PDB file of C-alpha atoms in Angstrom:
ATOM      1  CA  UNK A  63      -8.906  16.432  -6.977  1.00 56.00           C
ATOM      2  CA  UNK A  64      -9.684  14.408  -3.887  1.00 89.00           C
ATOM      3  CA  UNK A  65      -6.123  14.335  -2.593  1.00 94.00           C
ATOM      4  CA  UNK A  66      -6.528  18.084  -2.245  1.00 93.00           C
ATOM      5  CA  UNK A  67      -9.313  17.399   0.270  1.00 94.00           C
ATOM      6  CA  UNK A  68      -6.872  15.306   2.292  1.00 95.00           C
ATOM      7  CA  UNK A  69      -4.103  17.886   2.001  1.00 96.00           C
ATOM      8  CA  UNK A  70      -6.475  20.597   3.221  1.00 95.00           C
ATOM      9  CA  UNK A  71      -7.281  18.524   6.318  1.00 95.00           C
ATOM     10  CA  UNK A  72      -3.646  17.908   7.275  1.00 96.00           C
ATOM     11  CA  UNK A  73      -2.745  20.140  10.243  1.00 95.00           C
ATOM     12  CA  UNK A  74       0.085  22.633   9.880  1.00 95.00           C
ATOM     13  CA  UNK A  75       2.275  20.644  12.265  1.00 96.00           C
ATOM     14  CA  UNK A  76       2.349  17.948   9.563  1.00 96.00           C
ATOM     15  CA  UNK A  77       2.779  20.204   6.527  1.00 96.00           C
ATOM     16  CA  UNK A  78       5.657  18.026   5.282  1.00 98.00           C
ATOM     17  CA  UNK A  79       3.088  15.275   4.723  1.00 97.00           C
ATOM     18  CA  UNK A  80       0.975  17.666   2.668  1.00 96.00           C
ATOM     19  CA  UNK A  81       3.965  18.467   0.467  1.00 97.00           C
ATOM     20  CA  UNK A  82       5.088  14.844   0.180  1.00 98.00           C
ATOM     21  CA  UNK A  83       1.575  13.702  -0.735  1.00 97.00           C
ATOM     22  CA  UNK A  84       1.422  16.203  -3.568  1.00 95.00           C
ATOM     23  CA  UNK A  85       4.880  15.350  -4.834  1.00 97.00           C
ATOM     24  CA  UNK A  86       4.278  11.601  -4.796  1.00 98.00           C
ATOM     25  CA  UNK A  87       0.908  11.899  -6.525  1.00 97.00           C
ATOM     26  CA  UNK A  88       2.783  13.366  -9.491  1.00 96.00           C
ATOM     27  CA  UNK A  89       5.737  10.962  -9.398  1.00 96.00           C
ATOM     28  CA  UNK A  90       6.910   9.678 -12.772  1.00 96.00           C
ATOM     29  CA  UNK A  91       8.976   6.731 -11.532  1.00 95.00           C
ATOM     30  CA  UNK A  92       5.984   4.404 -11.915  1.00 98.00           C
ATOM     31  CA  UNK A  93       3.410   4.035 -14.684  1.00 98.00           C
ATOM     32  CA  UNK A  94       0.106   5.795 -13.998  1.00 98.00           C
ATOM     33  CA  UNK A  95      -1.539   2.446 -13.150  1.00 98.00           C
ATOM     34  CA  UNK A  96       1.315   1.426 -10.852  1.00 98.00           C
ATOM     35  CA  UNK A  97       1.215   4.777  -9.063  1.00 98.00           C
ATOM     36  CA  UNK A  98      -2.557   4.812  -8.677  1.00 98.00           C
ATOM     37  CA  UNK A  99      -2.739   1.201  -7.527  1.00 98.00           C
ATOM     38  CA  UNK A 100       0.031   1.746  -4.999  1.00 98.00           C
ATOM     39  CA  UNK A 101      -1.813   4.729  -3.542  1.00 98.00           C
ATOM     40  CA  UNK A 102      -5.113   2.836  -3.374  1.00 98.00           C
ATOM     41  CA  UNK A 103      -3.650  -0.326  -1.831  1.00 98.00           C
ATOM     42  CA  UNK A 104      -1.768   1.772   0.736  1.00 98.00           C
ATOM     43  CA  UNK A 105      -4.848   3.813   1.590  1.00 98.00           C
ATOM     44  CA  UNK A 106      -6.834   0.652   2.255  1.00 98.00           C
ATOM     45  CA  UNK A 107      -3.985  -0.826   4.305  1.00 98.00           C
ATOM     46  CA  UNK A 108      -3.806   2.372   6.362  1.00 98.00           C
ATOM     47  CA  UNK A 109      -7.336   1.731   7.639  1.00 97.00           C
ATOM     48  CA  UNK A 110      -8.660   5.286   7.449  1.00 96.00           C
ATOM     49  CA  UNK A 111     -12.042   5.661   5.750  1.00 96.00           C
ATOM     50  CA  UNK A 112     -11.461   9.243   4.586  1.00 95.00           C
ATOM     51  CA  UNK A 113      -8.015   8.484   3.175  1.00 97.00           C
ATOM     52  CA  UNK A 114      -9.349   5.415   1.371  1.00 97.00           C
ATOM     53  CA  UNK A 115     -12.415   7.206  -0.007  1.00 97.00           C
ATOM     54  CA  UNK A 116     -10.542  10.286  -1.225  1.00 97.00           C
ATOM     55  CA  UNK A 117      -7.640   8.277  -2.649  1.00 98.00           C
ATOM     56  CA  UNK A 118      -9.946   6.027  -4.655  1.00 98.00           C
ATOM     57  CA  UNK A 119     -11.878   9.088  -5.846  1.00 97.00           C
ATOM     58  CA  UNK A 120      -8.647  10.806  -6.884  1.00 97.00           C
ATOM     59  CA  UNK A 121      -7.410   7.863  -8.959  1.00 97.00           C
ATOM     60  CA  UNK A 122     -10.763   6.554 -10.263  1.00 94.00           C
ATOM     61  CA  UNK A 123     -10.089   7.763 -13.802  1.00 96.00           C
ATOM     62  CA  UNK A 124      -6.604   6.223 -13.884  1.00 97.00           C
ATOM     63  CA  UNK A 125      -7.511   2.687 -12.819  1.00 98.00           C
ATOM     64  CA  UNK A 126      -9.769   0.383 -14.806  1.00 97.00           C
ATOM     65  CA  UNK A 127     -12.363  -1.503 -12.780  1.00 97.00           C
ATOM     66  CA  UNK A 128     -10.110  -4.560 -13.016  1.00 97.00           C
ATOM     67  CA  UNK A 129      -7.025  -2.649 -11.799  1.00 98.00           C
ATOM     68  CA  UNK A 130      -8.978  -1.105  -8.909  1.00 98.00           C
ATOM     69  CA  UNK A 131     -10.150  -4.578  -7.931  1.00 97.00           C
ATOM     70  CA  UNK A 132      -6.553  -5.842  -8.099  1.00 98.00           C
ATOM     71  CA  UNK A 133      -5.316  -3.017  -5.843  1.00 98.00           C
ATOM     72  CA  UNK A 134      -8.109  -3.818  -3.396  1.00 98.00           C
ATOM     73  CA  UNK A 135      -7.181  -7.513  -3.633  1.00 98.00           C
ATOM     74  CA  UNK A 136      -3.533  -6.715  -2.885  1.00 98.00           C
ATOM     75  CA  UNK A 137      -4.557  -4.902   0.297  1.00 98.00           C
ATOM     76  CA  UNK A 138      -6.901  -7.723   1.281  1.00 97.00           C
ATOM     77  CA  UNK A 139      -4.601 -10.669   0.642  1.00 97.00           C
ATOM     78  CA  UNK A 140      -1.613  -8.972   2.235  1.00 97.00           C
ATOM     79  CA  UNK A 141      -3.768  -8.088   5.237  1.00 97.00           C
ATOM     80  CA  UNK A 142      -3.987 -11.829   5.771  1.00 97.00           C
ATOM     81  CA  UNK A 143      -0.541 -12.893   4.587  1.00 97.00           C
ATOM     82  CA  UNK A 144       1.333 -10.195   6.494  1.00 97.00           C
ATOM     83  CA  UNK A 145      -0.145 -11.396   9.772  1.00 97.00           C
ATOM     84  CA  UNK A 146       0.453 -15.062   9.030  1.00 97.00           C
ATOM     85  CA  UNK A 147       3.999 -14.718   7.700  1.00 96.00           C
ATOM     86  CA  UNK A 148       4.988 -12.228  10.379  1.00 96.00           C
ATOM     87  CA  UNK A 149       3.883 -14.838  12.928  1.00 97.00           C
ATOM     88  CA  UNK A 150       5.897 -17.537  11.126  1.00 96.00           C
ATOM     89  CA  UNK A 151       8.959 -15.295  11.149  1.00 94.00           C
ATOM     90  CA  UNK A 152       8.614 -14.294  14.804  1.00 95.00           C
ATOM     91  CA  UNK A 153       7.774 -17.764  16.107  1.00 96.00           C
ATOM     92  CA  UNK A 154      10.473 -19.503  14.085  1.00 92.00           C
ATOM     93  CA  UNK A 155      10.982 -23.204  14.350  1.00 94.00           C
ATOM     94  CA  UNK A 156       8.804 -25.700  12.572  1.00 96.00           C
ATOM     95  CA  UNK A 157       6.194 -23.162  11.378  1.00 96.00           C
ATOM     96  CA  UNK A 158       8.340 -22.103   8.432  1.00 92.00           C
ATOM     97  CA  UNK A 159       8.287 -25.681   7.149  1.00 94.00           C
ATOM     98  CA  UNK A 160       4.529 -26.107   7.499  1.00 95.00           C
ATOM     99  CA  UNK A 161       2.206 -25.287   4.581  1.00 94.00           C
ATOM    100  CA  UNK A 162       0.221 -22.105   5.164  1.00 94.00           C
ATOM    101  CA  UNK A 163      -3.048 -23.775   4.132  1.00 94.00           C
ATOM    102  CA  UNK A 164      -4.486 -20.351   3.335  1.00 94.00           C
ATOM    103  CA  UNK A 165      -6.178 -19.659   0.023  1.00 94.00           C
ATOM    104  CA  UNK A 166      -4.301 -16.943  -1.885  1.00 93.00           C
ATOM    105  CA  UNK A 167      -5.009 -17.685  -5.547  1.00 93.00           C
ATOM    106  CA  UNK A 168      -5.305 -13.973  -6.398  1.00 94.00           C
ATOM    107  CA  UNK A 169      -1.512 -13.744  -6.208  1.00 91.00           C
ATOM    108  CA  UNK A 170      -1.223 -16.106  -9.179  1.00 91.00           C
ATOM    109  CA  UNK A 171      -4.000 -14.437 -11.159  1.00 93.00           C
ATOM    110  CA  UNK A 172      -4.458 -10.831 -10.012  1.00 95.00           C
ATOM    111  CA  UNK A 173      -6.125  -9.505 -13.174  1.00 95.00           C
ATOM    112  CA  UNK A 174      -3.301  -7.011 -13.878  1.00 97.00           C
ATOM    113  CA  UNK A 175       0.360  -7.332 -14.799  1.00 97.00           C
ATOM    114  CA  UNK A 176       1.993  -9.524 -12.171  1.00 97.00           C
ATOM    115  CA  UNK A 177       4.668  -6.913 -11.427  1.00 98.00           C
ATOM    116  CA  UNK A 178       2.042  -4.236 -10.731  1.00 98.00           C
ATOM    117  CA  UNK A 179       0.342  -6.549  -8.236  1.00 98.00           C
ATOM    118  CA  UNK A 180       3.700  -7.393  -6.650  1.00 98.00           C
ATOM    119  CA  UNK A 181       4.426  -3.664  -6.305  1.00 98.00           C
ATOM    120  CA  UNK A 182       1.135  -3.127  -4.503  1.00 98.00           C
ATOM    121  CA  UNK A 183       1.749  -6.150  -2.265  1.00 98.00           C
ATOM    122  CA  UNK A 184       5.188  -4.758  -1.420  1.00 98.00           C
ATOM    123  CA  UNK A 185       3.798  -1.382  -0.394  1.00 98.00           C
ATOM    124  CA  UNK A 186       1.074  -2.944   1.767  1.00 98.00           C
ATOM    125  CA  UNK A 187       3.621  -5.278   3.361  1.00 98.00           C
ATOM    126  CA  UNK A 188       5.778  -2.285   4.262  1.00 98.00           C
ATOM    127  CA  UNK A 189       2.806  -0.688   6.037  1.00 98.00           C
ATOM    128  CA  UNK A 190       1.949  -3.923   7.824  1.00 98.00           C
ATOM    129  CA  UNK A 191       5.570  -4.569   8.807  1.00 97.00           C
ATOM    130  CA  UNK A 192       6.026  -8.097   7.495  1.00 96.00           C
ATOM    131  CA  UNK A 193       9.722  -8.800   6.954  1.00 95.00           C
ATOM    132  CA  UNK A 194       9.204 -12.016   4.976  1.00 94.00           C
ATOM    133  CA  UNK A 195       6.656 -10.458   2.643  1.00 96.00           C
ATOM    134  CA  UNK A 196       8.671  -7.274   2.114  1.00 98.00           C
ATOM    135  CA  UNK A 197      11.752  -9.337   1.277  1.00 97.00           C
ATOM    136  CA  UNK A 198       9.869 -11.588  -1.136  1.00 96.00           C
ATOM    137  CA  UNK A 199       7.991  -8.843  -3.004  1.00 98.00           C
ATOM    138  CA  UNK A 200      10.951  -6.425  -3.009  1.00 98.00           C
ATOM    139  CA  UNK A 201      13.112  -8.926  -4.877  1.00 98.00           C
ATOM    140  CA  UNK A 202      10.505  -9.436  -7.602  1.00 98.00           C
ATOM    141  CA  UNK A 203       9.789  -5.715  -8.009  1.00 98.00           C
ATOM    142  CA  UNK A 204      13.475  -4.723  -7.956  1.00 98.00           C
ATOM    143  CA  UNK A 205      14.366  -7.308 -10.604  1.00 98.00           C
ATOM    144  CA  UNK A 206      11.485  -6.218 -12.855  1.00 98.00           C
ATOM    145  CA  UNK A 207      11.314  -2.453 -12.285  1.00 98.00           C
ATOM    146  CA  UNK A 208      14.508  -1.473 -10.471  1.00 98.00           C
ATOM    147  CA  UNK A 209      15.353   0.016  -7.093  1.00 98.00           C
ATOM    148  CA  UNK A 210      13.718   3.340  -7.921  1.00 98.00           C
ATOM    149  CA  UNK A 211      10.289   1.700  -8.179  1.00 98.00           C
ATOM    150  CA  UNK A 212      10.833  -0.082  -4.879  1.00 98.00           C
ATOM    151  CA  UNK A 213      11.791   3.151  -3.173  1.00 98.00           C
ATOM    152  CA  UNK A 214       8.811   4.991  -4.656  1.00 98.00           C
ATOM    153  CA  UNK A 215       6.436   2.299  -3.376  1.00 98.00           C
ATOM    154  CA  UNK A 216       7.997   2.545   0.093  1.00 98.00           C
ATOM    155  CA  UNK A 217       7.734   6.342   0.028  1.00 98.00           C
ATOM    156  CA  UNK A 218       4.069   6.187  -0.967  1.00 98.00           C
ATOM    157  CA  UNK A 219       3.397   3.629   1.779  1.00 98.00           C
ATOM    158  CA  UNK A 220       5.131   5.816   4.359  1.00 98.00           C
ATOM    159  CA  UNK A 221       3.355   9.028   3.386  1.00 98.00           C
ATOM    160  CA  UNK A 222      -0.124   7.564   2.906  1.00 98.00           C
ATOM    161  CA  UNK A 223       0.108   5.780   6.242  1.00 98.00           C
ATOM    162  CA  UNK A 224       1.383   8.919   7.981  1.00 98.00           C
ATOM    163  CA  UNK A 225      -1.467  10.956   6.471  1.00 98.00           C
ATOM    164  CA  UNK A 226      -3.974   8.365   7.729  1.00 97.00           C
ATOM    165  CA  UNK A 227      -2.491   8.437  11.238  1.00 97.00           C
ATOM    166  CA  UNK A 228      -2.362  12.231  11.294  1.00 97.00           C
ATOM    167  CA  UNK A 229      -5.940  12.657  10.103  1.00 96.00           C
ATOM    168  CA  UNK A 230      -7.156  10.052  12.586  1.00 91.00           C
ATOM    169  CA  UNK A 231      -5.476  11.974  15.391  1.00 86.00           C
ATOM    170  CA  UNK A 232      -6.856  15.301  14.167  1.00 77.00           C
ATOM    171  CA  UNK A 233     -10.374  13.828  13.943  1.00 72.00           C
ATOM    172  CA  UNK A 234     -10.084  12.403  17.459  1.00 67.00           C
ATOM    173  CA  UNK A 235      -9.019  15.801  18.809  1.00 72.00           C
ATOM    174  CA  UNK A 236     -12.000  17.494  17.117  1.00 70.00           C
ATOM    175  CA  UNK A 237     -14.502  15.101  18.694  1.00 63.00           C
TER     176      UNK A 237
END
């Protein structure tokens, strides 16, 4: 259990994260694929090598190769889109009427159920703080899976990101 490796590394001052990580890893609100993909996409978006490595290792038996690739694709494409659409939102004006002219075909053909991919995009967008993307993906996920799924994705995003930040800080203090 690779999440146990992460939990063991979380300092006592952040023990709530340890407990939340364990609870969310066993959440039944989402399907196993949805849960695993949300964790993986969030780990990648959190930009911590150890969190990404251990999260992928933990969920490797849950996700098919195609689903793992889709979760990775969600993190990648939202890494681009969240920056672009956050800029459009902040700058305002004519930019919202201009075509993005960015290739993002994976959104139309992610290789998994569209709603699963949307869920992963939502969670990554929450981490990256893109209002337009959160709003867009939240609506799709809520209509398909309900508010509980949306909240679970946001909780996973919050906890995985907090674990990544905490472990980065702890590693920096060790070195």
